[in-house]
Each structure stands twice: as structure tokens, then as C-alpha cells.
């Protein structure tokens, strides 16, 4: 998935556990784990705003985009294998 969730990084930078973040943000630890493990299908803005408010950060500090690397048949062959 091209969206990477770093919701465990910012609390660590603030010397805060993910459990404390969940408590202070009013989000269950289970829901934070769903976000952290990229199992969420959708995220409400309020759910994203709560940890941002607690951590004094922006959504981009918690989420980042990384291009997916697609392996194709052409990428598996060496240049010598192509005509």
C-alpha cells in the first residue's frame, strides 16, 4: 500500500507511549493499532485530528506516501535476455 502510517513514530519523539496517546486522544488502542498496521479502509478526519492535536503535529507527520514498486516480467530479465 502506498500510504505508510507512522503513528508510532511521533509519540516516541514526544516520549509518549502509543497507549498514552490513545488515552489522551480518546481513541481506543485497538483502533490505533488498526491505523498503525495499515488495516484501516478509511479514516475519519476527526480520528486523524485527535492524535495530531495531542502530539501537536500535522497529518503529514503521521502519514506518508511511498510509491509501490511493481515487479513485472521485464524487470525480472536482464538486459542480455532481451532481443
PDB file of N, CA, C and O in Angstrom:
ATOM      1  N   UNK A   1       0.851  -1.170   0.000  1.00  0.00           N
ATOM      2  CA  UNK A   1       0.000   0.000   0.000  1.00  0.00           C
ATOM      3  C   UNK A   1       0.899   1.236   0.000  1.00  0.00           C
ATOM      4  O   UNK A   1       1.852   1.300   0.761  1.00  0.00           O
ATOM      5  N   UNK A   2       0.591   2.216  -0.826  1.00  0.00           N
ATOM      6  CA  UNK A   2       1.469   3.377  -0.921  1.00  0.00           C
ATOM      7  C   UNK A   2       1.383   4.340   0.263  1.00  0.00           C
ATOM      8  O   UNK A   2       2.274   5.149   0.452  1.00  0.00           O
ATOM      9  N   UNK A   3       0.334   4.265   1.073  1.00  0.00           N
ATOM     10  CA  UNK A   3       0.243   5.123   2.250  1.00  0.00           C
ATOM     11  C   UNK A   3       0.831   4.374   3.437  1.00  0.00           C
ATOM     12  O   UNK A   3       0.381   3.290   3.783  1.00  0.00           O
ATOM     13  N   UNK A   4       1.841   4.972   4.054  1.00  0.00           N
ATOM     14  CA  UNK A   4       2.509   4.362   5.202  1.00  0.00           C
ATOM     15  C   UNK A   4       2.139   5.166   6.439  1.00  0.00           C
ATOM     16  O   UNK A   4       2.241   6.393   6.448  1.00  0.00           O
ATOM     17  N   UNK A   5       1.690   4.477   7.461  1.00  0.00           N
ATOM     18  CA  UNK A   5       1.269   5.122   8.704  1.00  0.00           C
ATOM     19  C   UNK A   5       2.399   5.020   9.716  1.00  0.00           C
ATOM     20  O   UNK A   5       2.839   3.928  10.050  1.00  0.00           O
ATOM     21  N   UNK A   6       2.840   6.164  10.196  1.00  0.00           N
ATOM     22  CA  UNK A   6       3.897   6.196  11.198  1.00  0.00           C
ATOM     23  C   UNK A   6       3.380   6.701  12.532  1.00  0.00           C
ATOM     24  O   UNK A   6       4.010   7.539  13.169  1.00  0.00           O
ATOM     25  N   UNK A   7       2.230   6.194  12.916  1.00  0.00           N
ATOM     26  CA  UNK A   7       1.585   6.710  14.130  1.00  0.00           C
ATOM     27  C   UNK A   7       2.346   6.316  15.394  1.00  0.00           C
ATOM     28  O   UNK A   7       2.098   6.872  16.452  1.00  0.00           O
ATOM     29  N   UNK A   8       3.287   5.421  15.292  1.00  0.00           N
ATOM     30  CA  UNK A   8       4.094   5.056  16.449  1.00  0.00           C
ATOM     31  C   UNK A   8       5.345   5.922  16.564  1.00  0.00           C
ATOM     32  O   UNK A   8       5.949   6.011  17.629  1.00  0.00           O
ATOM     33  N   UNK A   9       5.727   6.598  15.484  1.00  0.00           N
ATOM     34  CA  UNK A   9       6.961   7.393  15.466  1.00  0.00           C
ATOM     35  C   UNK A   9       6.802   8.708  16.236  1.00  0.00           C
ATOM     36  O   UNK A   9       7.641   9.044  17.081  1.00  0.00           O
ATOM     37  N   UNK A  10       5.738   9.435  15.950  1.00  0.00           N
ATOM     38  CA  UNK A  10       5.548  10.742  16.596  1.00  0.00           C
ATOM     39  C   UNK A  10       5.400  10.639  18.111  1.00  0.00           C
ATOM     40  O   UNK A  10       6.015  11.433  18.831  1.00  0.00           O
ATOM     41  N   UNK A  11       4.625   9.702  18.638  1.00  0.00           N
ATOM     42  CA  UNK A  11       4.573   9.595  20.104  1.00  0.00           C
ATOM     43  C   UNK A  11       5.947   9.302  20.699  1.00  0.00           C
ATOM     44  O   UNK A  11       6.307   9.856  21.741  1.00  0.00           O
ATOM     45  N   UNK A  12       6.729   8.465  20.028  1.00  0.00           N
ATOM     46  CA  UNK A  12       8.073   8.143  20.528  1.00  0.00           C
ATOM     47  C   UNK A  12       8.938   9.396  20.566  1.00  0.00           C
ATOM     48  O   UNK A  12       9.711   9.600  21.504  1.00  0.00           O
ATOM     49  N   UNK A  13       8.796  10.241  19.542  1.00  0.00           N
ATOM     50  CA  UNK A  13       9.553  11.504  19.531  1.00  0.00           C
ATOM     51  C   UNK A  13       9.138  12.423  20.670  1.00  0.00           C
ATOM     52  O   UNK A  13       9.928  13.243  21.121  1.00  0.00           O
ATOM     53  N   UNK A  14       7.894  12.296  21.104  1.00  0.00           N
ATOM     54  CA  UNK A  14       7.372  13.124  22.198  1.00  0.00           C
ATOM     55  C   UNK A  14       7.511  12.420  23.551  1.00  0.00           C
ATOM     56  O   UNK A  14       6.954  12.848  24.542  1.00  0.00           O
ATOM     57  N   UNK A  15       8.223  11.283  23.551  1.00  0.00           N
ATOM     58  CA  UNK A  15       8.421  10.474  24.764  1.00  0.00           C
ATOM     59  C   UNK A  15       7.076  10.052  25.370  1.00  0.00           C
ATOM     60  O   UNK A  15       6.844  10.144  26.565  1.00  0.00           O
ATOM     61  N   UNK A  16       6.186   9.575  24.485  1.00  0.00           N
ATOM     62  CA  UNK A  16       4.841   9.175  24.877  1.00  0.00           C
ATOM     63  C   UNK A  16       4.583   7.779  24.308  1.00  0.00           C
ATOM     64  O   UNK A  16       4.958   7.498  23.179  1.00  0.00           O
ATOM     65  N   UNK A  17       3.958   6.934  25.082  1.00  0.00           N
ATOM     66  CA  UNK A  17       3.613   5.612  24.576  1.00  0.00           C
ATOM     67  C   UNK A  17       2.382   5.709  23.682  1.00  0.00           C
ATOM     68  O   UNK A  17       1.608   6.673  23.769  1.00  0.00           O
ATOM     69  N   UNK A  18       2.193   4.710  22.839  1.00  0.00           N
ATOM     70  CA  UNK A  18       1.009   4.684  21.988  1.00  0.00           C
ATOM     71  C   UNK A  18      -0.243   4.553  22.848  1.00  0.00           C
ATOM     72  O   UNK A  18      -1.284   5.131  22.548  1.00  0.00           O
ATOM     73  N   UNK A  19      -0.140   3.823  23.961  1.00  0.00           N
ATOM     74  CA  UNK A  19      -1.267   3.707  24.884  1.00  0.00           C
ATOM     75  C   UNK A  19      -1.651   5.041  25.490  1.00  0.00           C
ATOM     76  O   UNK A  19      -2.837   5.361  25.626  1.00  0.00           O
ATOM     77  N   UNK A  20      -0.648   5.833  25.864  1.00  0.00           N
ATOM     78  CA  UNK A  20      -0.930   7.166  26.408  1.00  0.00           C
ATOM     79  C   UNK A  20      -1.547   8.051  25.337  1.00  0.00           C
ATOM     80  O   UNK A  20      -2.472   8.803  25.605  1.00  0.00           O
ATOM     81  N   UNK A  21      -1.039   7.951  24.107  1.00  0.00           N
ATOM     82  CA  UNK A  21      -1.621   8.719  23.003  1.00  0.00           C
ATOM     83  C   UNK A  21      -3.084   8.351  22.824  1.00  0.00           C
ATOM     84  O   UNK A  21      -3.940   9.233  22.703  1.00  0.00           O
ATOM     85  N   UNK A  22      -3.380   7.063  22.821  1.00  0.00           N
ATOM     86  CA  UNK A  22      -4.758   6.607  22.662  1.00  0.00           C
ATOM     87  C   UNK A  22      -5.646   7.190  23.760  1.00  0.00           C
ATOM     88  O   UNK A  22      -6.732   7.704  23.480  1.00  0.00           O
ATOM     89  N   UNK A  23      -5.168   7.133  24.995  1.00  0.00           N
ATOM     90  CA  UNK A  23      -5.936   7.651  26.125  1.00  0.00           C
ATOM     91  C   UNK A  23      -6.180   9.150  25.992  1.00  0.00           C
ATOM     92  O   UNK A  23      -7.304   9.622  26.135  1.00  0.00           O
ATOM     93  N   UNK A  24      -5.130   9.899  25.708  1.00  0.00           N
ATOM     94  CA  UNK A  24      -5.246  11.358  25.614  1.00  0.00           C
ATOM     95  C   UNK A  24      -6.042  11.808  24.398  1.00  0.00           C
ATOM     96  O   UNK A  24      -6.690  12.853  24.422  1.00  0.00           O
ATOM     97  N   UNK A  25      -6.008  11.020  23.316  1.00  0.00           N
ATOM     98  CA  UNK A  25      -6.727  11.378  22.090  1.00  0.00           C
ATOM     99  C   UNK A  25      -8.163  10.870  22.092  1.00  0.00           C
ATOM    100  O   UNK A  25      -8.952  11.237  21.230  1.00  0.00           O
ATOM    101  N   UNK A  26      -8.502  10.008  23.057  1.00  0.00           N
ATOM    102  CA  UNK A  26      -9.858   9.468  23.114  1.00  0.00           C
ATOM    103  C   UNK A  26     -10.112   8.422  22.039  1.00  0.00           C
ATOM    104  O   UNK A  26     -11.224   8.265  21.557  1.00  0.00           O
ATOM    105  N   UNK A  27      -9.061   7.704  21.650  1.00  0.00           N
ATOM    106  CA  UNK A  27      -9.156   6.646  20.651  1.00  0.00           C
ATOM    107  C   UNK A  27      -8.729   5.347  21.339  1.00  0.00           C
ATOM    108  O   UNK A  27      -7.792   5.346  22.123  1.00  0.00           O
ATOM    109  N   UNK A  28      -9.413   4.267  21.029  1.00  0.00           N
ATOM    110  CA  UNK A  28      -9.033   3.011  21.665  1.00  0.00           C
ATOM    111  C   UNK A  28      -7.670   2.547  21.135  1.00  0.00           C
ATOM    112  O   UNK A  28      -7.331   2.803  19.969  1.00  0.00           O
ATOM    113  N   UNK A  29      -6.888   1.883  21.971  1.00  0.00           N
ATOM    114  CA  UNK A  29      -5.611   1.331  21.493  1.00  0.00           C
ATOM    115  C   UNK A  29      -5.801   0.393  20.298  1.00  0.00           C
ATOM    116  O   UNK A  29      -4.966   0.349  19.407  1.00  0.00           O
ATOM    117  N   UNK A  30      -6.921  -0.322  20.291  1.00  0.00           N
ATOM    118  CA  UNK A  30      -7.198  -1.234  19.164  1.00  0.00           C
ATOM    119  C   UNK A  30      -7.358  -0.452  17.858  1.00  0.00           C
ATOM    120  O   UNK A  30      -6.845  -0.866  16.814  1.00  0.00           O
ATOM    121  N   UNK A  31      -8.043   0.680  17.910  1.00  0.00           N
ATOM    122  CA  UNK A  31      -8.211   1.486  16.700  1.00  0.00           C
ATOM    123  C   UNK A  31      -6.891   2.096  16.251  1.00  0.00           C
ATOM    124  O   UNK A  31      -6.624   2.204  15.057  1.00  0.00           O
ATOM    125  N   UNK A  32      -6.052   2.505  17.194  1.00  0.00           N
ATOM    126  CA  UNK A  32      -4.727   2.998  16.812  1.00  0.00           C
ATOM    127  C   UNK A  32      -3.909   1.876  16.175  1.00  0.00           C
ATOM    128  O   UNK A  32      -3.165   2.120  15.217  1.00  0.00           O
ATOM    129  N   UNK A  33      -4.044   0.669  16.676  1.00  0.00           N
ATOM    130  CA  UNK A  33      -3.323  -0.470  16.100  1.00  0.00           C
ATOM    131  C   UNK A  33      -3.793  -0.743  14.678  1.00  0.00           C
ATOM    132  O   UNK A  33      -2.980  -1.067  13.803  1.00  0.00           O
ATOM    133  N   UNK A  34      -5.085  -0.599  14.428  1.00  0.00           N
ATOM    134  CA  UNK A  34      -5.617  -0.777  13.075  1.00  0.00           C
ATOM    135  C   UNK A  34      -4.986   0.243  12.136  1.00  0.00           C
ATOM    136  O   UNK A  34      -4.589  -0.092  11.015  1.00  0.00           O
ATOM    137  N   UNK A  35      -4.866   1.478  12.592  1.00  0.00           N
ATOM    138  CA  UNK A  35      -4.211   2.510  11.775  1.00  0.00           C
ATOM    139  C   UNK A  35      -2.732   2.200  11.585  1.00  0.00           C
ATOM    140  O   UNK A  35      -2.206   2.261  10.478  1.00  0.00           O
ATOM    141  N   UNK A  36      -2.071   1.877  12.675  1.00  0.00           N
ATOM    142  CA  UNK A  36      -0.633   1.634  12.656  1.00  0.00           C
ATOM    143  C   UNK A  36      -0.257   0.478  11.735  1.00  0.00           C
ATOM    144  O   UNK A  36       0.765   0.527  11.042  1.00  0.00           O
ATOM    145  N   UNK A  37      -1.076  -0.547  11.694  1.00  0.00           N
ATOM    146  CA  UNK A  37      -0.790  -1.727  10.883  1.00  0.00           C
ATOM    147  C   UNK A  37      -1.374  -1.639   9.483  1.00  0.00           C
ATOM    148  O   UNK A  37      -1.378  -2.629   8.754  1.00  0.00           O
ATOM    149  N   UNK A  38      -1.875  -0.452   9.116  1.00  0.00           N
ATOM    150  CA  UNK A  38      -2.426  -0.190   7.777  1.00  0.00           C
ATOM    151  C   UNK A  38      -3.564  -1.137   7.419  1.00  0.00           C
ATOM    152  O   UNK A  38      -3.701  -1.551   6.280  1.00  0.00           O
ATOM    153  N   UNK A  39      -4.383  -1.494   8.404  1.00  0.00           N
ATOM    154  CA  UNK A  39      -5.538  -2.352   8.147  1.00  0.00           C
ATOM    155  C   UNK A  39      -6.810  -1.534   7.970  1.00  0.00           C
ATOM    156  O   UNK A  39      -7.854  -2.089   7.641  1.00  0.00           O
ATOM    157  N   UNK A  40      -6.745  -0.223   8.175  1.00  0.00           N
ATOM    158  CA  UNK A  40      -7.925   0.627   8.057  1.00  0.00           C
ATOM    159  C   UNK A  40      -8.274   0.833   6.591  1.00  0.00           C
ATOM    160  O   UNK A  40      -7.403   1.048   5.760  1.00  0.00           O
ATOM    161  N   UNK A  41      -9.541   0.751   6.276  1.00  0.00           N
ATOM    162  CA  UNK A  41     -10.020   1.008   4.920  1.00  0.00           C
ATOM    163  C   UNK A  41     -10.295   2.496   4.719  1.00  0.00           C
ATOM    164  O   UNK A  41     -10.252   2.989   3.604  1.00  0.00           O
ATOM    165  N   UNK A  42     -10.595   3.185   5.809  1.00  0.00           N
ATOM    166  CA  UNK A  42     -10.888   4.618   5.758  1.00  0.00           C
ATOM    167  C   UNK A  42     -10.570   5.217   7.132  1.00  0.00           C
ATOM    168  O   UNK A  42     -10.546   4.504   8.129  1.00  0.00           O
ATOM    169  N   UNK A  43     -10.305   6.510   7.140  1.00  0.00           N
ATOM    170  CA  UNK A  43     -10.020   7.201   8.388  1.00  0.00           C
ATOM    171  C   UNK A  43     -10.831   8.490   8.405  1.00  0.00           C
ATOM    172  O   UNK A  43     -10.773   9.276   7.458  1.00  0.00           O
ATOM    173  N   UNK A  44     -11.585   8.695   9.459  1.00  0.00           N
ATOM    174  CA  UNK A  44     -12.337   9.947   9.604  1.00  0.00           C
ATOM    175  C   UNK A  44     -11.369  11.063   9.961  1.00  0.00           C
ATOM    176  O   UNK A  44     -10.375  10.846  10.665  1.00  0.00           O
ATOM    177  N   UNK A  45     -11.661  12.247   9.478  1.00  0.00           N
ATOM    178  CA  UNK A  45     -10.804  13.394   9.781  1.00  0.00           C
ATOM    179  C   UNK A  45     -10.703  13.624  11.286  1.00  0.00           C
ATOM    180  O   UNK A  45      -9.638  13.961  11.786  1.00  0.00           O
ATOM    181  N   UNK A  46     -11.801  13.418  12.007  1.00  0.00           N
ATOM    182  CA  UNK A  46     -11.776  13.604  13.462  1.00  0.00           C
ATOM    183  C   UNK A  46     -10.834  12.604  14.125  1.00  0.00           C
ATOM    184  O   UNK A  46     -10.141  12.939  15.091  1.00  0.00           O
ATOM    185  N   UNK A  47     -10.793  11.376  13.590  1.00  0.00           N
ATOM    186  CA  UNK A  47      -9.906  10.355  14.136  1.00  0.00           C
ATOM    187  C   UNK A  47      -8.449  10.713  13.879  1.00  0.00           C
ATOM    188  O   UNK A  47      -7.586  10.473  14.710  1.00  0.00           O
ATOM    189  N   UNK A  48      -8.170  11.316  12.743  1.00  0.00           N
ATOM    190  CA  UNK A  48      -6.817  11.746  12.412  1.00  0.00           C
ATOM    191  C   UNK A  48      -6.445  13.026  13.155  1.00  0.00           C
ATOM    192  O   UNK A  48      -5.300  13.202  13.562  1.00  0.00           O
ATOM    193  N   UNK A  49      -7.416  13.892  13.368  1.00  0.00           N
ATOM    194  CA  UNK A  49      -7.157  15.170  14.042  1.00  0.00           C
ATOM    195  C   UNK A  49      -6.837  14.991  15.522  1.00  0.00           C
ATOM    196  O   UNK A  49      -6.020  15.737  16.072  1.00  0.00           O
ATOM    197  N   UNK A  50      -7.450  14.008  16.172  1.00  0.00           N
ATOM    198  CA  UNK A  50      -7.253  13.821  17.612  1.00  0.00           C
ATOM    199  C   UNK A  50      -5.797  13.563  17.981  1.00  0.00           C
ATOM    200  O   UNK A  50      -5.244  14.262  18.838  1.00  0.00           O
ATOM    201  N   UNK A  51      -5.116  12.602  17.353  1.00  0.00           N
ATOM    202  CA  UNK A  51      -3.707  12.414  17.701  1.00  0.00           C
ATOM    203  C   UNK A  51      -2.845  13.606  17.283  1.00  0.00           C
ATOM    204  O   UNK A  51      -1.865  13.930  17.947  1.00  0.00           O
ATOM    205  N   UNK A  52      -3.222  14.267  16.189  1.00  0.00           N
ATOM    206  CA  UNK A  52      -2.466  15.454  15.764  1.00  0.00           C
ATOM    207  C   UNK A  52      -2.545  16.548  16.819  1.00  0.00           C
ATOM    208  O   UNK A  52      -1.547  17.219  17.103  1.00  0.00           O
ATOM    209  N   UNK A  53      -3.707  16.703  17.409  1.00  0.00           N
ATOM    210  CA  UNK A  53      -3.877  17.719  18.450  1.00  0.00           C
ATOM    211  C   UNK A  53      -3.039  17.362  19.678  1.00  0.00           C
ATOM    212  O   UNK A  53      -2.345  18.216  20.236  1.00  0.00           O
ATOM    213  N   UNK A  54      -3.089  16.116  20.085  1.00  0.00           N
ATOM    214  CA  UNK A  54      -2.331  15.669  21.260  1.00  0.00           C
ATOM    215  C   UNK A  54      -0.829  15.798  21.017  1.00  0.00           C
ATOM    216  O   UNK A  54      -0.079  16.235  21.892  1.00  0.00           O
ATOM    217  N   UNK A  55      -0.390  15.427  19.818  1.00  0.00           N
ATOM    218  CA  UNK A  55       1.038  15.416  19.505  1.00  0.00           C
ATOM    219  C   UNK A  55       1.549  16.752  18.962  1.00  0.00           C
ATOM    220  O   UNK A  55       2.744  16.896  18.731  1.00  0.00           O
ATOM    221  N   UNK A  56       0.631  17.691  18.752  1.00  0.00           N
ATOM    222  CA  UNK A  56       0.983  18.992  18.175  1.00  0.00           C
ATOM    223  C   UNK A  56       1.742  18.784  16.861  1.00  0.00           C
ATOM    224  O   UNK A  56       2.874  19.231  16.690  1.00  0.00           O
ATOM    225  N   UNK A  57       1.092  18.042  15.959  1.00  0.00           N
ATOM    226  CA  UNK A  57       1.708  17.752  14.670  1.00  0.00           C
ATOM    227  C   UNK A  57       0.652  17.867  13.570  1.00  0.00           C
ATOM    228  O   UNK A  57      -0.499  18.152  13.839  1.00  0.00           O
ATOM    229  N   UNK A  58       1.069  17.640  12.362  1.00  0.00           N
ATOM    230  CA  UNK A  58       0.181  17.679  11.199  1.00  0.00           C
ATOM    231  C   UNK A  58      -0.078  16.250  10.717  1.00  0.00           C
ATOM    232  O   UNK A  58       0.732  15.353  10.980  1.00  0.00           O
ATOM    233  N   UNK A  59      -1.172  16.043   9.972  1.00  0.00           N
ATOM    234  CA  UNK A  59      -1.441  14.695   9.456  1.00  0.00           C
ATOM    235  C   UNK A  59      -0.274  14.121   8.648  1.00  0.00           C
ATOM    236  O   UNK A  59       0.002  12.929   8.710  1.00  0.00           O
ATOM    237  N   UNK A  60       0.437  14.967   7.935  1.00  0.00           N
ATOM    238  CA  UNK A  60       1.591  14.507   7.164  1.00  0.00           C
ATOM    239  C   UNK A  60       2.734  13.996   8.022  1.00  0.00           C
ATOM    240  O   UNK A  60       3.629  13.318   7.527  1.00  0.00           O
ATOM    241  N   UNK A  61       2.713  14.328   9.307  1.00  0.00           N
ATOM    242  CA  UNK A  61       3.715  13.790  10.223  1.00  0.00           C
ATOM    243  C   UNK A  61       3.386  12.345  10.617  1.00  0.00           C
ATOM    244  O   UNK A  61       4.261  11.611  11.072  1.00  0.00           O
ATOM    245  N   UNK A  62       2.119  11.967  10.446  1.00  0.00           N
ATOM    246  CA  UNK A  62       1.672  10.624  10.809  1.00  0.00           C
ATOM    247  C   UNK A  62       1.522   9.714   9.596  1.00  0.00           C
ATOM    248  O   UNK A  62       1.572   8.495   9.724  1.00  0.00           O
ATOM    249  N   UNK A  63       1.295  10.315   8.428  1.00  0.00           N
ATOM    250  CA  UNK A  63       1.068   9.558   7.200  1.00  0.00           C
ATOM    251  C   UNK A  63       2.071  10.003   6.143  1.00  0.00           C
ATOM    252  O   UNK A  63       2.406  11.180   6.059  1.00  0.00           O
ATOM    253  N   UNK A  64       2.534   9.064   5.344  1.00  0.00           N
ATOM    254  CA  UNK A  64       3.376   9.444   4.212  1.00  0.00           C
ATOM    255  C   UNK A  64       3.072   8.525   3.037  1.00  0.00           C
ATOM    256  O   UNK A  64       2.583   7.413   3.214  1.00  0.00           O
ATOM    257  N   UNK A  65       3.365   9.001   1.848  1.00  0.00           N
ATOM    258  CA  UNK A  65       3.127   8.251   0.632  1.00  0.00           C
ATOM    259  C   UNK A  65       4.440   7.718   0.111  1.00  0.00           C
ATOM    260  O   UNK A  65       5.439   8.439   0.045  1.00  0.00           O
ATOM    261  N   UNK A  66       4.465   6.438  -0.231  1.00  0.00           N
ATOM    262  CA  UNK A  66       5.623   5.811  -0.847  1.00  0.00           C
ATOM    263  C   UNK A  66       5.148   5.086  -2.100  1.00  0.00           C
ATOM    264  O   UNK A  66       4.171   4.342  -2.047  1.00  0.00           O
ATOM    265  N   UNK A  67       5.838   5.319  -3.183  1.00  0.00           N
ATOM    266  CA  UNK A  67       5.467   4.666  -4.436  1.00  0.00           C
ATOM    267  C   UNK A  67       5.615   3.160  -4.301  1.00  0.00           C
ATOM    268  O   UNK A  67       6.556   2.673  -3.684  1.00  0.00           O
ATOM    269  N   UNK A  68       4.666   2.456  -4.886  1.00  0.00           N
ATOM    270  CA  UNK A  68       4.754   0.997  -4.889  1.00  0.00           C
ATOM    271  C   UNK A  68       5.683   0.575  -6.008  1.00  0.00           C
ATOM    272  O   UNK A  68       5.648   1.116  -7.097  1.00  0.00           O
ATOM    273  N   UNK A  69       6.501  -0.389  -5.719  1.00  0.00           N
ATOM    274  CA  UNK A  69       7.392  -0.936  -6.736  1.00  0.00           C
ATOM    275  C   UNK A  69       6.718  -2.168  -7.308  1.00  0.00           C
ATOM    276  O   UNK A  69       6.468  -3.133  -6.595  1.00  0.00           O
ATOM    277  N   UNK A  70       6.395  -2.095  -8.601  1.00  0.00           N
ATOM    278  CA  UNK A  70       5.752  -3.231  -9.248  1.00  0.00           C
ATOM    279  C   UNK A  70       6.805  -4.056  -9.956  1.00  0.00           C
ATOM    280  O   UNK A  70       7.613  -3.538 -10.701  1.00  0.00           O
ATOM    281  N   UNK A  71       6.771  -5.339  -9.685  1.00  0.00           N
ATOM    282  CA  UNK A  71       7.703  -6.238 -10.354  1.00  0.00           C
ATOM    283  C   UNK A  71       6.994  -6.813 -11.568  1.00  0.00           C
ATOM    284  O   UNK A  71       5.959  -7.452 -11.459  1.00  0.00           O
ATOM    285  N   UNK A  72       7.535  -6.536 -12.729  1.00  0.00           N
ATOM    286  CA  UNK A  72       6.943  -7.036 -13.968  1.00  0.00           C
ATOM    287  C   UNK A  72       7.871  -8.072 -14.581  1.00  0.00           C
ATOM    288  O   UNK A  72       9.010  -8.241 -14.161  1.00  0.00           O
ATOM    289  N   UNK A  73       7.377  -8.728 -15.601  1.00  0.00           N
ATOM    290  CA  UNK A  73       8.185  -9.734 -16.287  1.00  0.00           C
ATOM    291  C   UNK A  73       9.445  -9.091 -16.856  1.00  0.00           C
ATOM    292  O   UNK A  73      10.517  -9.684 -16.838  1.00  0.00           O
ATOM    293  N   UNK A  74       9.353  -7.872 -17.352  1.00  0.00           N
ATOM    294  CA  UNK A  74      10.512  -7.186 -17.913  1.00  0.00           C
ATOM    295  C   UNK A  74      11.547  -6.835 -16.853  1.00  0.00           C
ATOM    296  O   UNK A  74      12.727  -6.807 -17.130  1.00  0.00           O
ATOM    297  N   UNK A  75      11.110  -6.544 -15.650  1.00  0.00           N
ATOM    298  CA  UNK A  75      12.056  -6.157 -14.611  1.00  0.00           C
ATOM    299  C   UNK A  75      12.813  -7.370 -14.065  1.00  0.00           C
ATOM    300  O   UNK A  75      13.827  -7.227 -13.419  1.00  0.00           O
ATOM    301  N   UNK A  76      12.317  -8.581 -14.327  1.00  0.00           N
ATOM    302  CA  UNK A  76      12.982  -9.784 -13.833  1.00  0.00           C
ATOM    303  C   UNK A  76      14.017 -10.318 -14.813  1.00  0.00           C
ATOM    304  O   UNK A  76      14.777 -11.196 -14.499  1.00  0.00           O
ATOM    305  N   UNK A  77      14.025  -9.796 -16.032  1.00  0.00           N
ATOM    306  CA  UNK A  77      15.000 -10.279 -17.004  1.00  0.00           C
ATOM    307  C   UNK A  77      16.153  -9.317 -17.090  1.00  0.00           C
ATOM    308  O   UNK A  77      16.015  -8.117 -16.868  1.00  0.00           O
ATOM    309  N   UNK A  78      17.284  -9.834 -17.403  1.00  0.00           N
ATOM    310  CA  UNK A  78      18.463  -8.972 -17.546  1.00  0.00           C
ATOM    311  C   UNK A  78      18.462  -8.388 -18.951  1.00  0.00           C
ATOM    312  O   UNK A  78      17.842  -8.927 -19.866  1.00  0.00           O
ATOM    313  N   UNK A  79      19.165  -7.279 -19.167  1.00  0.00           N
ATOM    314  CA  UNK A  79      19.221  -6.673 -20.496  1.00  0.00           C
ATOM    315  C   UNK A  79      19.753  -7.637 -21.548  1.00  0.00           C
ATOM    316  O   UNK A  79      19.377  -7.581 -22.706  1.00  0.00           O
ATOM    317  N   UNK A  80      20.578  -8.583 -21.162  1.00  0.00           N
ATOM    318  CA  UNK A  80      21.124  -9.555 -22.119  1.00  0.00           C
ATOM    319  C   UNK A  80      20.047 -10.520 -22.599  1.00  0.00           C
ATOM    320  O   UNK A  80      20.172 -11.108 -23.665  1.00  0.00           O
ATOM    321  N   UNK A  81      18.982 -10.685 -21.817  1.00  0.00           N
ATOM    322  CA  UNK A  81      17.909 -11.610 -22.182  1.00  0.00           C
ATOM    323  C   UNK A  81      16.946 -11.027 -23.210  1.00  0.00           C
ATOM    324  O   UNK A  81      16.148 -11.748 -23.781  1.00  0.00           O
ATOM    325  N   UNK A  82      16.980  -9.723 -23.406  1.00  0.00           N
ATOM    326  CA  UNK A  82      16.058  -9.077 -24.329  1.00  0.00           C
ATOM    327  C   UNK A  82      16.652  -9.034 -25.726  1.00  0.00           C
ATOM    328  O   UNK A  82      17.864  -8.898 -25.882  1.00  0.00           O
ATOM    329  N   UNK A  83      15.837  -9.198 -26.769  1.00  0.00           N
ATOM    330  CA  UNK A  83      16.360  -9.198 -28.143  1.00  0.00           C
ATOM    331  C   UNK A  83      16.823  -7.841 -28.597  1.00  0.00           C
ATOM    332  O   UNK A  83      16.570  -6.840 -28.170  1.00  0.00           O
TER     333      UNK A  83
END
